[in-house]
Tab-separated table of C-alpha atoms in Angstrom:
chain	number	residue	atom	x	y	z
A	1	MET	CA	0.000	0.000	0.000
A	2	SER	CA	1.430	3.435	-1.027
A	3	THR	CA	0.509	5.730	1.852
A	4	THR	CA	2.216	8.704	0.127
A	5	ASP	CA	-0.099	8.519	-2.875
A	6	THR	CA	-3.083	7.939	-0.622
A	7	ILE	CA	-2.263	11.026	1.460
A	8	ALA	CA	-1.767	13.090	-1.704
A	9	GLN	CA	-5.181	12.069	-2.994
A	10	LEU	CA	-6.836	12.813	0.317
A	11	MET	CA	-5.121	16.235	0.473
A	12	LYS	CA	-6.523	17.140	-2.942
A	13	ILE	CA	-9.989	16.546	-1.544
A	14	GLU	CA	-9.174	18.464	1.623
A	15	ALA	CA	-7.863	21.418	-0.503
A	16	LEU	CA	-11.022	21.780	-2.616
A	17	PRO	CA	-12.314	24.755	-0.564
A	18	GLN	CA	-8.927	26.495	-0.935
A	19	THR	CA	-8.896	25.772	-4.680
A	20	ALA	CA	-12.338	27.373	-4.934
A	21	LEU	CA	-10.961	30.445	-3.142
A	22	LYS	CA	-8.018	30.659	-5.570
A	23	THR	CA	-10.407	30.418	-8.517
A	24	LYS	CA	-12.459	33.230	-7.048
A	25	ILE	CA	-9.313	35.345	-6.638
A	26	SER	CA	-8.399	34.757	-10.278
A	27	THR	CA	-11.896	35.737	-11.386
A	28	THR	CA	-11.883	38.853	-9.227
A	29	ASN	CA	-8.472	39.862	-10.553
A	30	LYS	CA	-9.937	39.742	-14.062
A	31	VAL	CA	-12.805	41.942	-12.883
A	32	VAL	CA	-10.345	44.481	-11.442
A	33	ALA	CA	-8.312	44.470	-14.663
A	34	ALA	CA	-11.515	45.035	-16.659
A	35	TYR	CA	-12.559	47.965	-14.474
A	36	GLN	CA	-9.066	49.448	-14.802
A	37	SER	CA	-9.199	49.099	-18.571
A	38	VAL	CA	-12.569	50.868	-18.739
A	39	ASN	CA	-11.281	53.515	-16.347
A	40	SER	CA	-8.304	54.193	-18.601
A	41	ARG	CA	-10.637	54.829	-21.529
A	42	LEU	CA	-12.705	57.173	-19.381
A	43	SER	CA	-9.593	59.179	-18.484
A	44	SER	CA	-8.907	59.699	-22.188
A	45	LEU	CA	-12.529	60.725	-22.708
A	46	VAL	CA	-12.235	63.309	-19.909
A	47	SER	CA	-9.087	64.776	-21.498
A	48	ALA	CA	-10.772	65.076	-24.895
A	49	ALA	CA	-13.881	66.603	-23.304
A	50	ASN	CA	-11.827	69.041	-21.260
A	51	ALA	CA	-10.243	70.385	-24.459
A	52	LEU	CA	-13.694	71.461	-25.646
A	53	GLY	CA	-14.087	73.599	-22.544
A	54	SER	CA	-10.903	75.511	-23.243
A	55	SER	CA	-10.875	79.072	-24.538
A	56	THR	CA	-7.724	78.106	-26.438
A	57	THR	CA	-9.786	75.649	-28.493
A	58	TRP	CA	-12.637	77.986	-29.374
A	59	GLY	CA	-10.338	80.966	-29.800
A	60	GLY	CA	-8.057	78.989	-32.060
A	61	MET	CA	-6.922	80.832	-35.157
A	62	LYS	CA	-5.204	79.536	-38.262
A	63	ALA	CA	-2.619	81.632	-40.081
A	64	THR	CA	-1.360	80.914	-43.584
A	65	SER	CA	1.299	82.440	-45.814
A	66	ASN	CA	1.450	82.288	-49.598
A	67	SER	CA	5.251	82.495	-49.661
A	68	THR	CA	8.247	80.606	-48.337
A	69	ALA	CA	9.881	83.958	-47.546
A	70	ALA	CA	7.988	84.113	-44.239
A	71	VAL	CA	6.092	81.819	-41.908
A	72	VAL	CA	3.221	82.975	-39.751
A	73	SER	CA	1.582	81.747	-36.543
A	74	ALA	CA	-1.470	82.910	-34.624
A	75	ALA	CA	-2.167	82.603	-30.918
A	76	ALA	CA	-5.610	81.797	-29.540
A	77	GLY	CA	-7.776	84.883	-29.756
A	78	ALA	CA	-5.628	86.492	-32.455
A	79	GLY	CA	-7.279	89.053	-34.674
A	80	ALA	CA	-8.599	87.830	-37.993
A	81	GLY	CA	-7.482	89.593	-41.121
A	82	SER	CA	-5.057	89.721	-44.010
A	83	LEU	CA	-1.758	91.511	-44.516
A	84	SER	CA	0.689	91.875	-47.410
A	85	PHE	CA	4.354	92.790	-47.099
A	86	HIS	CA	7.772	92.467	-48.685
A	87	VAL	CA	10.729	90.987	-46.763
A	88	ASP	CA	13.406	93.614	-47.361
A	89	LYS	CA	16.195	92.116	-45.260
A	90	LEU	CA	16.877	89.654	-42.483
A	91	ALA	CA	18.406	90.540	-39.135
A	92	SER	CA	22.157	90.145	-38.752
A	93	THR	CA	24.456	90.018	-35.741
A	94	HIS	CA	27.405	92.393	-35.495
A	95	VAL	CA	30.798	90.663	-35.794
A	96	LEU	CA	34.308	92.086	-35.401
A	97	THR	CA	37.412	90.140	-36.487
A	98	PHE	CA	40.935	91.211	-35.598
A	99	SER	CA	43.151	91.615	-38.631
A	100	ALA	CA	45.251	88.902	-40.196
A	101	ALA	CA	48.362	91.001	-39.592
A	102	SER	CA	48.136	90.343	-35.867
A	103	ALA	CA	47.154	86.662	-36.119
A	104	VAL	CA	49.047	84.134	-34.009
A	105	SER	CA	50.278	80.693	-34.980
A	106	SER	CA	48.567	78.875	-32.121
A	107	ALA	CA	45.401	79.608	-30.171
A	108	SER	CA	46.609	77.815	-27.046
A	109	ASP	CA	50.347	78.618	-26.947
A	110	ALA	CA	50.954	81.227	-24.230
A	111	THR	CA	54.672	81.703	-24.933
A	112	GLY	CA	55.237	81.324	-28.660
A	113	SER	CA	51.899	82.986	-29.529
A	114	PRO	CA	50.971	85.375	-26.704
A	115	VAL	CA	48.218	87.935	-27.265
A	116	LEU	CA	48.768	89.955	-24.080
A	117	ALA	CA	51.497	92.490	-23.397
A	118	GLY	CA	50.996	92.043	-19.652
A	119	SER	CA	49.078	89.480	-17.603
A	120	THR	CA	45.640	91.194	-17.669
A	121	PHE	CA	43.393	93.097	-20.056
A	122	ASP	CA	40.362	95.380	-19.708
A	123	VAL	CA	36.816	95.171	-21.087
A	124	LYS	CA	33.942	97.623	-20.848
A	125	LEU	CA	30.749	96.240	-19.310
A	126	LYS	CA	27.183	96.968	-20.368
A	127	ASP	CA	26.764	99.517	-17.567
A	128	GLY	CA	29.695	101.539	-18.933
A	129	THR	CA	32.204	100.548	-16.257
A	130	THR	CA	35.539	98.932	-17.025
A	131	LYS	CA	36.601	95.584	-15.600
A	132	THR	CA	40.053	94.026	-15.567
A	133	LEU	CA	40.123	90.345	-16.524
A	134	ASN	CA	42.807	87.884	-15.465
A	135	PRO	CA	43.165	85.078	-18.027
A	136	ALA	CA	44.876	81.819	-17.093
A	137	ASP	CA	47.807	82.736	-19.332
A	138	LYS	CA	48.639	84.971	-22.305
A	139	SER	CA	47.263	82.634	-24.987
A	140	LEU	CA	44.406	83.539	-27.326
A	141	GLN	CA	42.330	80.657	-25.957
A	142	SER	CA	42.669	81.949	-22.377
A	143	VAL	CA	41.640	85.443	-23.457
A	144	VAL	CA	38.561	83.977	-25.162
A	145	ALA	CA	37.663	81.984	-22.034
A	146	ALA	CA	38.049	85.043	-19.798
A	147	ILE	CA	35.778	87.174	-21.991
A	148	ASN	CA	33.087	84.490	-22.229
A	149	ALA	CA	33.134	83.984	-18.457
A	150	GLU	CA	32.105	87.617	-17.958
A	151	ALA	CA	28.315	87.833	-18.268
A	152	ASN	CA	28.109	91.617	-18.503
A	153	VAL	CA	30.088	92.240	-21.682
A	154	ALA	CA	28.228	93.031	-24.909
A	155	TYR	CA	29.856	90.330	-26.994
A	156	LYS	CA	30.993	86.703	-27.132
A	157	ALA	CA	34.549	85.764	-28.105
A	158	ALA	CA	35.948	83.000	-30.283
A	159	ALA	CA	39.366	81.960	-31.576
A	160	VAL	CA	38.964	81.544	-35.336
A	161	GLN	CA	41.357	80.134	-37.895
A	162	ILE	CA	41.807	82.529	-40.812
A	163	GLY	CA	44.464	80.537	-42.633
A	164	ALA	CA	46.791	77.594	-42.276
A	165	GLY	CA	48.198	77.877	-38.741
A	166	LYS	CA	46.814	81.419	-38.318
A	167	TYR	CA	44.389	82.284	-35.507
A	168	THR	CA	42.807	85.549	-34.453
A	169	LEU	CA	40.140	86.872	-32.104
A	170	GLN	CA	36.553	87.300	-33.244
A	171	LEU	CA	33.901	89.163	-31.228
A	172	THR	CA	30.170	88.609	-31.881
A	173	ALA	CA	27.431	90.782	-30.363
A	174	LYS	CA	25.264	88.950	-27.840
A	175	ASP	CA	22.160	90.656	-29.235
A	176	SER	CA	21.283	90.613	-32.914
A	177	GLY	CA	20.251	93.610	-34.945
A	178	ALA	CA	21.168	97.287	-34.782
A	179	ALA	CA	20.802	97.480	-30.987
A	180	GLY	CA	23.352	94.704	-30.514
A	181	ALA	CA	25.732	96.477	-32.908
A	182	ALA	CA	25.295	99.772	-31.046
A	183	ALA	CA	25.956	98.112	-27.685
A	184	MET	CA	29.073	96.482	-29.057
A	185	THR	CA	30.296	99.750	-30.579
A	186	ALA	CA	29.742	101.560	-27.281
A	187	ALA	CA	31.701	98.886	-25.435
A	188	GLY	CA	34.627	99.045	-27.824
A	189	THR	CA	37.196	96.250	-27.984
A	190	PRO	CA	39.288	94.820	-25.148
A	191	THR	CA	42.355	96.891	-24.291
A	192	GLY	CA	45.701	95.427	-23.375
A	193	LEU	CA	45.800	92.916	-26.252
A	194	SER	CA	48.650	92.673	-28.728
A	195	LEU	CA	46.058	92.013	-31.482
A	196	THR	CA	45.244	95.173	-33.434
A	197	ASP	CA	43.043	96.678	-36.121
A	198	PRO	CA	39.686	94.832	-35.817
A	199	THR	CA	37.421	95.102	-38.836
A	200	VAL	CA	33.643	94.706	-39.168
A	201	THR	CA	33.034	91.252	-40.585
A	202	VAL	CA	29.224	91.464	-40.320
A	203	ASN	CA	27.351	94.693	-39.752
A	204	GLY	CA	24.542	94.168	-37.242
A	205	THR	CA	21.243	95.334	-38.739
A	206	ASP	CA	17.572	94.861	-38.021
A	207	ALA	CA	15.255	92.744	-40.118
A	208	GLN	CA	12.760	94.806	-42.085
A	209	ILE	CA	9.469	94.190	-43.820
A	210	THR	CA	7.550	96.719	-45.885
A	211	VAL	CA	3.790	96.505	-45.469
A	212	GLY	CA	1.313	97.793	-48.043
A	213	ASP	CA	-0.700	97.121	-51.159
A	214	PRO	CA	0.698	93.907	-52.685
A	215	SER	CA	0.270	95.396	-56.161
A	216	ASP	CA	2.307	98.488	-55.320
A	217	LEU	CA	4.330	98.529	-52.120
A	218	THR	CA	5.782	101.945	-52.983
A	219	THR	CA	2.601	103.981	-52.591
A	220	THR	CA	0.957	103.345	-49.224
A	221	ALA	CA	3.730	101.277	-47.689
A	222	TYR	CA	5.268	101.516	-44.242
A	223	SER	CA	8.175	99.581	-42.738
A	224	ILE	CA	8.459	97.482	-39.594
A	225	THR	CA	11.830	96.531	-38.156
A	226	SER	CA	12.877	93.873	-35.670
A	227	ALA	CA	16.180	93.051	-33.995
A	228	THR	CA	15.429	89.413	-34.794
A	229	ASN	CA	13.700	87.841	-37.777
A	230	THR	CA	10.516	87.574	-35.727
A	231	PHE	CA	7.848	90.274	-35.927
A	232	ALA	CA	5.340	89.981	-33.101
A	233	ASP	CA	1.771	91.304	-33.296
A	234	VAL	CA	1.867	92.479	-36.899
A	235	LEU	CA	-1.820	91.742	-36.435
A	236	PRO	CA	-3.041	91.244	-32.831
A	237	GLY	CA	-1.704	87.865	-31.663
A	238	VAL	CA	-0.051	87.150	-35.019
A	239	THR	CA	3.684	86.511	-35.320
A	240	VAL	CA	5.581	86.615	-38.607
A	241	THR	CA	9.035	85.080	-38.938
A	242	ALA	CA	11.056	86.195	-41.932
A	243	VAL	CA	12.906	83.291	-43.554
A	244	ARG	CA	14.657	84.928	-46.492
A	245	ALA	CA	15.038	88.372	-47.980
A	246	GLN	CA	13.126	88.953	-51.212
A	247	ALA	CA	14.314	90.500	-54.402
A	248	ALA	CA	12.649	93.779	-55.343
A	249	THR	CA	10.741	92.041	-58.121
A	250	ASP	CA	9.455	89.196	-55.939
A	251	PRO	CA	5.689	89.182	-55.296
A	252	ALA	CA	4.571	90.325	-51.870
A	253	VAL	CA	3.981	87.884	-49.043
A	254	THR	CA	0.306	87.722	-48.129
A	255	ILE	CA	-0.796	86.228	-44.818
A	256	ASP	CA	-4.362	85.361	-43.879
A	257	VAL	CA	-5.649	84.776	-40.349
A	258	ALA	CA	-9.042	83.207	-39.717
A	259	ALA	CA	-10.806	81.069	-37.130
A	260	ASP	CA	-9.403	77.530	-37.112
A	261	ALA	CA	-12.613	75.618	-37.788
A	262	GLU	CA	-10.627	72.574	-38.914
A	263	GLY	CA	-8.657	72.515	-35.672
A	264	ILE	CA	-11.817	72.764	-33.558
A	265	ALA	CA	-13.474	70.033	-35.627
A	266	ALA	CA	-10.466	67.801	-34.934
A	267	LYS	CA	-11.014	68.221	-31.194
A	268	VAL	CA	-14.717	67.375	-31.550
A	269	GLN	CA	-13.703	64.305	-33.549
A	270	ALA	CA	-11.309	63.355	-30.734
A	271	LEU	CA	-14.192	63.560	-28.245
A	272	ILE	CA	-16.391	61.317	-30.381
A	273	ASP	CA	-13.545	58.852	-31.013
A	274	ASN	CA	-12.724	58.589	-27.305
A	275	ALA	CA	-16.386	58.126	-26.420
A	276	ASN	CA	-16.634	55.288	-28.949
A	277	VAL	CA	-13.438	53.693	-27.612
A	278	ALA	CA	-14.952	53.764	-24.120
A	279	LEU	CA	-18.225	52.254	-25.390
A	280	THR	CA	-16.321	49.521	-27.246
A	281	GLU	CA	-14.278	48.672	-24.157
A	282	ILE	CA	-17.370	48.523	-21.959
A	283	ALA	CA	-19.098	46.258	-24.489
A	284	SER	CA	-16.040	43.982	-24.698
A	285	GLN	CA	-15.660	43.644	-20.935
A	286	SER	CA	-19.380	43.006	-20.344
A	287	LYS	CA	-20.251	40.793	-23.342
A	288	ILE	CA	-22.373	37.685	-22.793
A	289	LYS	CA	-21.196	34.164	-23.649
A	290	SER	CA	-21.760	33.306	-27.281
A	291	GLY	CA	-20.823	29.903	-28.644
A	292	GLN	CA	-17.135	29.363	-27.986
A	293	THR	CA	-16.655	33.021	-26.956
A	294	ALA	CA	-16.440	33.375	-23.180
A	295	ALA	CA	-18.420	35.992	-21.334
A	296	GLY	CA	-16.627	39.176	-20.329
A	297	PRO	CA	-15.504	39.682	-16.710
A	298	LEU	CA	-18.133	42.398	-16.234
A	299	VAL	CA	-21.091	40.597	-17.824
A	300	GLY	CA	-24.327	41.741	-16.220
A	301	ASP	CA	-22.582	44.602	-14.379
A	302	SER	CA	-25.149	47.349	-13.692
A	303	ALA	CA	-22.454	50.042	-13.475
A	304	MET	CA	-21.380	49.241	-17.038
A	305	ARG	CA	-24.953	49.408	-18.287
A	306	LYS	CA	-25.453	52.790	-16.631
A	307	LEU	CA	-22.170	54.135	-18.014
A	308	THR	CA	-23.151	53.123	-21.547
A	309	GLN	CA	-26.561	54.746	-21.108
A	310	ASP	CA	-24.963	57.931	-19.753
A	311	ILE	CA	-22.582	58.303	-22.703
A	312	LEU	CA	-25.273	57.679	-25.318
A	313	GLY	CA	-27.828	59.729	-23.379
A	314	ALA	CA	-25.475	62.717	-23.309
A	315	VAL	CA	-25.980	62.937	-27.077
A	316	SER	CA	-29.509	61.658	-27.544
A	317	GLY	CA	-30.860	63.936	-24.803
A	318	GLY	CA	-29.947	67.055	-26.776
A	319	ILE	CA	-29.206	70.457	-25.266
A	320	PRO	CA	-31.835	72.769	-23.748
A	321	GLY	CA	-32.138	76.400	-24.720
A	322	LEU	CA	-30.697	76.240	-28.225
A	323	GLY	CA	-33.763	74.912	-30.029
A	324	ALA	CA	-36.712	76.844	-31.439
A	325	ASN	CA	-38.277	79.168	-28.855
A	326	GLY	CA	-35.622	78.183	-26.338
A	327	GLY	CA	-36.436	74.483	-26.545
A	328	VAL	CA	-34.170	71.453	-26.710
A	329	ALA	CA	-31.841	71.324	-29.714
A	330	SER	CA	-30.374	68.194	-31.233
A	331	TYR	CA	-26.635	67.700	-31.402
A	332	SER	CA	-27.183	66.567	-34.966
A	333	ASP	CA	-27.397	70.308	-35.768
A	334	VAL	CA	-23.608	70.373	-35.276
A	335	GLY	CA	-22.908	66.960	-36.806
A	336	VAL	CA	-23.041	64.668	-33.736
A	337	ALA	CA	-25.487	61.750	-33.567
A	338	VAL	CA	-25.991	58.164	-32.348
A	339	ASP	CA	-26.211	55.478	-35.032
A	340	ARG	CA	-28.191	52.235	-35.004
A	341	SER	CA	-25.282	50.236	-33.642
A	342	GLY	CA	-25.089	52.384	-30.529
A	343	LYS	CA	-21.993	54.337	-31.547
A	344	LEU	CA	-21.491	58.078	-31.898
A	345	THR	CA	-20.943	59.616	-35.323
A	346	PHE	CA	-19.539	62.973	-36.374
A	347	ASP	CA	-20.210	64.844	-39.604
A	348	LYS	CA	-17.209	67.165	-39.846
A	349	GLN	CA	-18.502	69.253	-42.730
A	350	LYS	CA	-21.838	69.821	-41.013
A	351	PHE	CA	-19.975	71.010	-37.921
A	352	ILE	CA	-17.758	73.383	-39.928
A	353	ASP	CA	-20.780	74.806	-41.750
A	354	ALA	CA	-22.548	75.411	-38.443
A	355	TYR	CA	-19.443	76.978	-36.901
A	356	GLN	CA	-18.846	79.318	-39.802
A	357	ALA	CA	-22.509	80.368	-39.744
A	358	ASP	CA	-22.619	81.020	-35.973
A	359	PRO	CA	-19.415	80.378	-33.982
A	360	ALA	CA	-20.866	81.355	-30.587
A	361	LYS	CA	-23.929	79.131	-30.899
A	362	THR	CA	-21.860	76.202	-32.140
A	363	GLN	CA	-19.539	76.572	-29.173
A	364	ALA	CA	-22.564	76.550	-26.857
A	365	TYR	CA	-23.467	73.049	-28.095
A	366	PHE	CA	-20.262	71.801	-26.494
A	367	ASP	CA	-19.225	74.320	-23.854
A	368	THR	CA	-22.321	75.280	-21.851
A	369	TYR	CA	-23.023	74.774	-18.158
A	370	THR	CA	-24.973	76.435	-15.342
A	371	GLU	CA	-23.392	77.123	-11.994
A	372	LYS	CA	-25.472	75.967	-9.050
A	373	THR	CA	-26.145	78.198	-6.077
A	374	GLY	CA	-22.879	78.645	-4.252
A	375	GLY	CA	-20.835	77.714	-7.281
A	376	THR	CA	-19.805	81.197	-8.295
A	377	ASP	CA	-16.128	80.476	-8.921
A	378	GLY	CA	-16.491	81.055	-12.655
A	379	LYS	CA	-15.340	77.582	-13.613
A	380	PHE	CA	-17.091	74.320	-14.370
A	381	ASP	CA	-17.250	71.997	-11.366
A	382	PRO	CA	-18.258	68.520	-12.633
A	383	GLY	CA	-20.779	66.796	-10.414
A	384	PHE	CA	-21.843	70.117	-8.903
A	385	ASP	CA	-22.656	72.494	-11.729
A	386	THR	CA	-25.234	71.488	-14.339
A	387	ALA	CA	-23.640	70.508	-17.656
A	388	ALA	CA	-25.538	71.157	-20.883
A	389	GLY	CA	-22.886	71.263	-23.620
A	390	LEU	CA	-21.694	67.886	-24.892
A	391	GLY	CA	-18.073	68.463	-23.874
A	392	ARG	CA	-19.132	69.435	-20.361
A	393	LYS	CA	-21.482	66.453	-20.102
A	394	MET	CA	-18.782	64.005	-21.139
A	395	GLU	CA	-16.267	65.625	-18.793
A	396	ALA	CA	-18.670	65.376	-15.861
A	397	LEU	CA	-19.795	61.793	-16.428
A	398	GLY	CA	-16.210	60.698	-17.112
A	399	LEU	CA	-14.878	62.258	-13.911
A	400	ILE	CA	-17.784	61.026	-11.790
A	401	ALA	CA	-17.231	57.507	-13.084
A	402	SER	CA	-13.444	57.607	-13.086
A	403	VAL	CA	-11.883	59.483	-10.168
A	404	GLY	CA	-14.700	61.354	-8.469
A	405	VAL	CA	-15.327	65.092	-8.164
A	406	VAL	CA	-15.070	67.879	-5.615
A	407	ASP	CA	-18.034	69.954	-4.473
A	408	PRO	CA	-16.686	73.525	-4.157
A	409	THR	CA	-19.097	74.133	-1.270
A	410	ASN	CA	-17.610	71.178	0.611
A	411	PRO	CA	-14.080	70.694	-0.770
A	412	THR	CA	-12.869	68.584	2.154
A	413	LYS	CA	-15.180	65.726	1.189
A	414	PRO	CA	-14.535	64.766	-2.445
A	415	THR	CA	-16.610	61.977	-3.899
A	416	LYS	CA	-15.045	58.741	-5.015
A	417	GLY	CA	-15.328	57.731	-8.666
A	418	THR	CA	-17.580	54.790	-9.489
A	419	MET	CA	-14.756	52.868	-11.147
A	420	GLN	CA	-12.363	53.790	-8.363
A	421	ALA	CA	-14.830	52.511	-5.757
A	422	LEU	CA	-15.455	49.269	-7.658
A	423	ILE	CA	-11.741	48.645	-8.107
A	424	GLU	CA	-11.109	49.330	-4.420
A	425	ARG	CA	-13.983	47.087	-3.354
A	426	ASN	CA	-12.777	44.190	-5.460
A	427	ASN	CA	-9.174	44.666	-4.333
A	428	ASN	CA	-10.410	44.467	-0.746
A	429	THR	CA	-12.219	41.253	-1.661
A	430	ILE	CA	-9.016	39.837	-3.150
A	431	SER	CA	-7.135	40.771	0.013
A	432	ARG	CA	-9.684	38.966	2.199
A	433	LEU	CA	-9.624	35.913	-0.049
A	434	ASN	CA	-5.818	35.826	0.074
A	435	ASP	CA	-6.002	35.874	3.860
A	436	GLN	CA	-8.379	32.912	3.736
A	437	VAL	CA	-6.043	31.070	1.363
A	438	SER	CA	-3.206	31.640	3.830
A	439	GLU	CA	-5.360	30.312	6.663
A	440	TRP	CA	-6.096	27.248	4.578
A	441	ASP	CA	-2.356	26.758	4.010
A	442	VAL	CA	-1.931	26.380	7.784
A	443	ARG	CA	-5.022	24.191	8.119
A	444	LEU	CA	-3.978	21.896	5.269
A	445	GLU	CA	-0.441	21.571	6.592
A	446	MET	CA	-1.842	20.464	9.970
A	447	ARG	CA	-4.197	18.035	8.246
A	448	LYS	CA	-1.325	16.589	6.202
A	449	LEU	CA	0.756	16.044	9.348
A	450	ALA	CA	-2.219	14.320	10.976
A	451	LEU	CA	-2.698	12.028	7.992
A	452	GLN	CA	1.006	11.206	7.873
A	453	LYS	CA	0.934	10.308	11.575
A	454	GLN	CA	-2.222	8.235	11.126
A	455	PHE	CA	-0.881	6.336	8.144
A	456	SER	CA	2.475	5.851	9.821
A	457	GLY	CA	0.643	4.060	12.688
A	458	LEU	CA	-1.299	2.040	10.149
A	459	GLU	CA	1.917	0.922	8.446
A	460	VAL	CA	3.314	-0.262	11.835
A	461	ALA	CA	0.097	-2.177	12.562
A	462	LEU	CA	0.147	-3.756	9.111
A	463	GLY	CA	3.760	-4.752	9.620
A	464	LYS	CA	2.919	-6.527	12.855
A	465	MET	CA	-0.013	-8.278	11.248
A	466	GLN	CA	2.232	-9.488	8.434
A	467	GLN	CA	4.690	-10.872	10.992
A	468	GLN	CA	1.902	-12.654	12.868
A	469	SER	CA	0.516	-13.984	9.602
A	470	SER	CA	3.910	-15.376	8.660
A	471	TRP	CA	4.346	-17.002	12.108
A	472	LEU	CA	0.895	-18.541	11.978
A	473	ALA	CA	1.504	-19.886	8.480
A	474	SER	CA	4.753	-21.523	9.615
A	475	GLN	CA	3.022	-23.159	12.602
A	476	LEU	CA	0.247	-24.501	10.432
A	477	ALA	CA	2.783	-25.888	8.000
A	478	GLY	CA	4.533	-27.705	10.879
A	479	LEU	CA	1.309	-29.407	11.914
A	480	GLY	CA	0.773	-30.767	8.439
């Protein structure tokens, strides 16, 4: 008789309750993972919805240029309009280079190629005072390092090679344009150097554009200059960056600035896409068993049913106040609808047409809410204020389901998100089940020891019986 196998079989039976607990833990872990997956999709939905409550979105402007000579950008809220100009010249940075006659044969040699008569030299600072600098040695490289270590000089230094084995000092204004050149001229060049006769390698000048009638820039034109190639607020909130200077015969650059309907439509599309992703995930996690396809971990979950209804209802319920005589308007007026399969659809062109016809009303379809009594902070508080616009509705339901919201009248007691609560509850269940599994480990170990002791006694008894049986058989054989 194999007592080891017998004990193993008996222990399998004894462990059935623990096995059931482990199965339940595995199932609950799948439920938690499913809730977390849905919650992740809701977070993305909240982000997309939040973008439709931003003034940056609805104030978005699009700027275009008809020429590669300049690029244009518009900030949110920029003024709409059109402007034509000619790029006369780009900004340049003032550069001085010491003459070849005083070049040295090595930038780092302090003895064979010194550039100092003494051990120090003087520079003029931006405030007009003079400062004595102490380089590490008399080499060109040390002079360069000493100048660049002084923050208050008007220029940067470099050792440049102007020929085979010939190095000299080059000074470049820290600021571009005419102002940088003037500051550098006022500062003069370092004194105490053996290098002489610096020449202007690049004359620092401002960039310039001439604005006027593109057909004749000589009649009603006026010029704008900039120390850099960037011209800010040529129209309110509009920045032009000159890329290349134009020849006199080149056609004028024309820029146009208008509301960015395409950009806003893209954000609405993102909201619809994220809502559909959330609906798809909910459906996947809560699907019923079909043939060989297993049921989802959240099958029959009432929270999932309600979440689906809330997302679809946010669209199908329409928006009050924007319809005829102040009635309920359909979101289909701005291209958003629910199809037969239970998914949201978006007609981009219909949205753009509505926006171009009435921007403020179209925005109201997505960005409208009413502050409740006490909620006078001027911002949307999901779960407290009443959402009407689709973006606000989605933001509120997403936050309420995902992480919870804060009531501004009672900020010390935030609510807990539905998904967050469900995840926490199931994690607590898993923790309790793991404790029970651990208790069963102790119980089963004690039971195994008891069985081993019991079967050990049985083996001794069987051994004695075998001995007695053998003795009795031998006695009987002797009688025969």
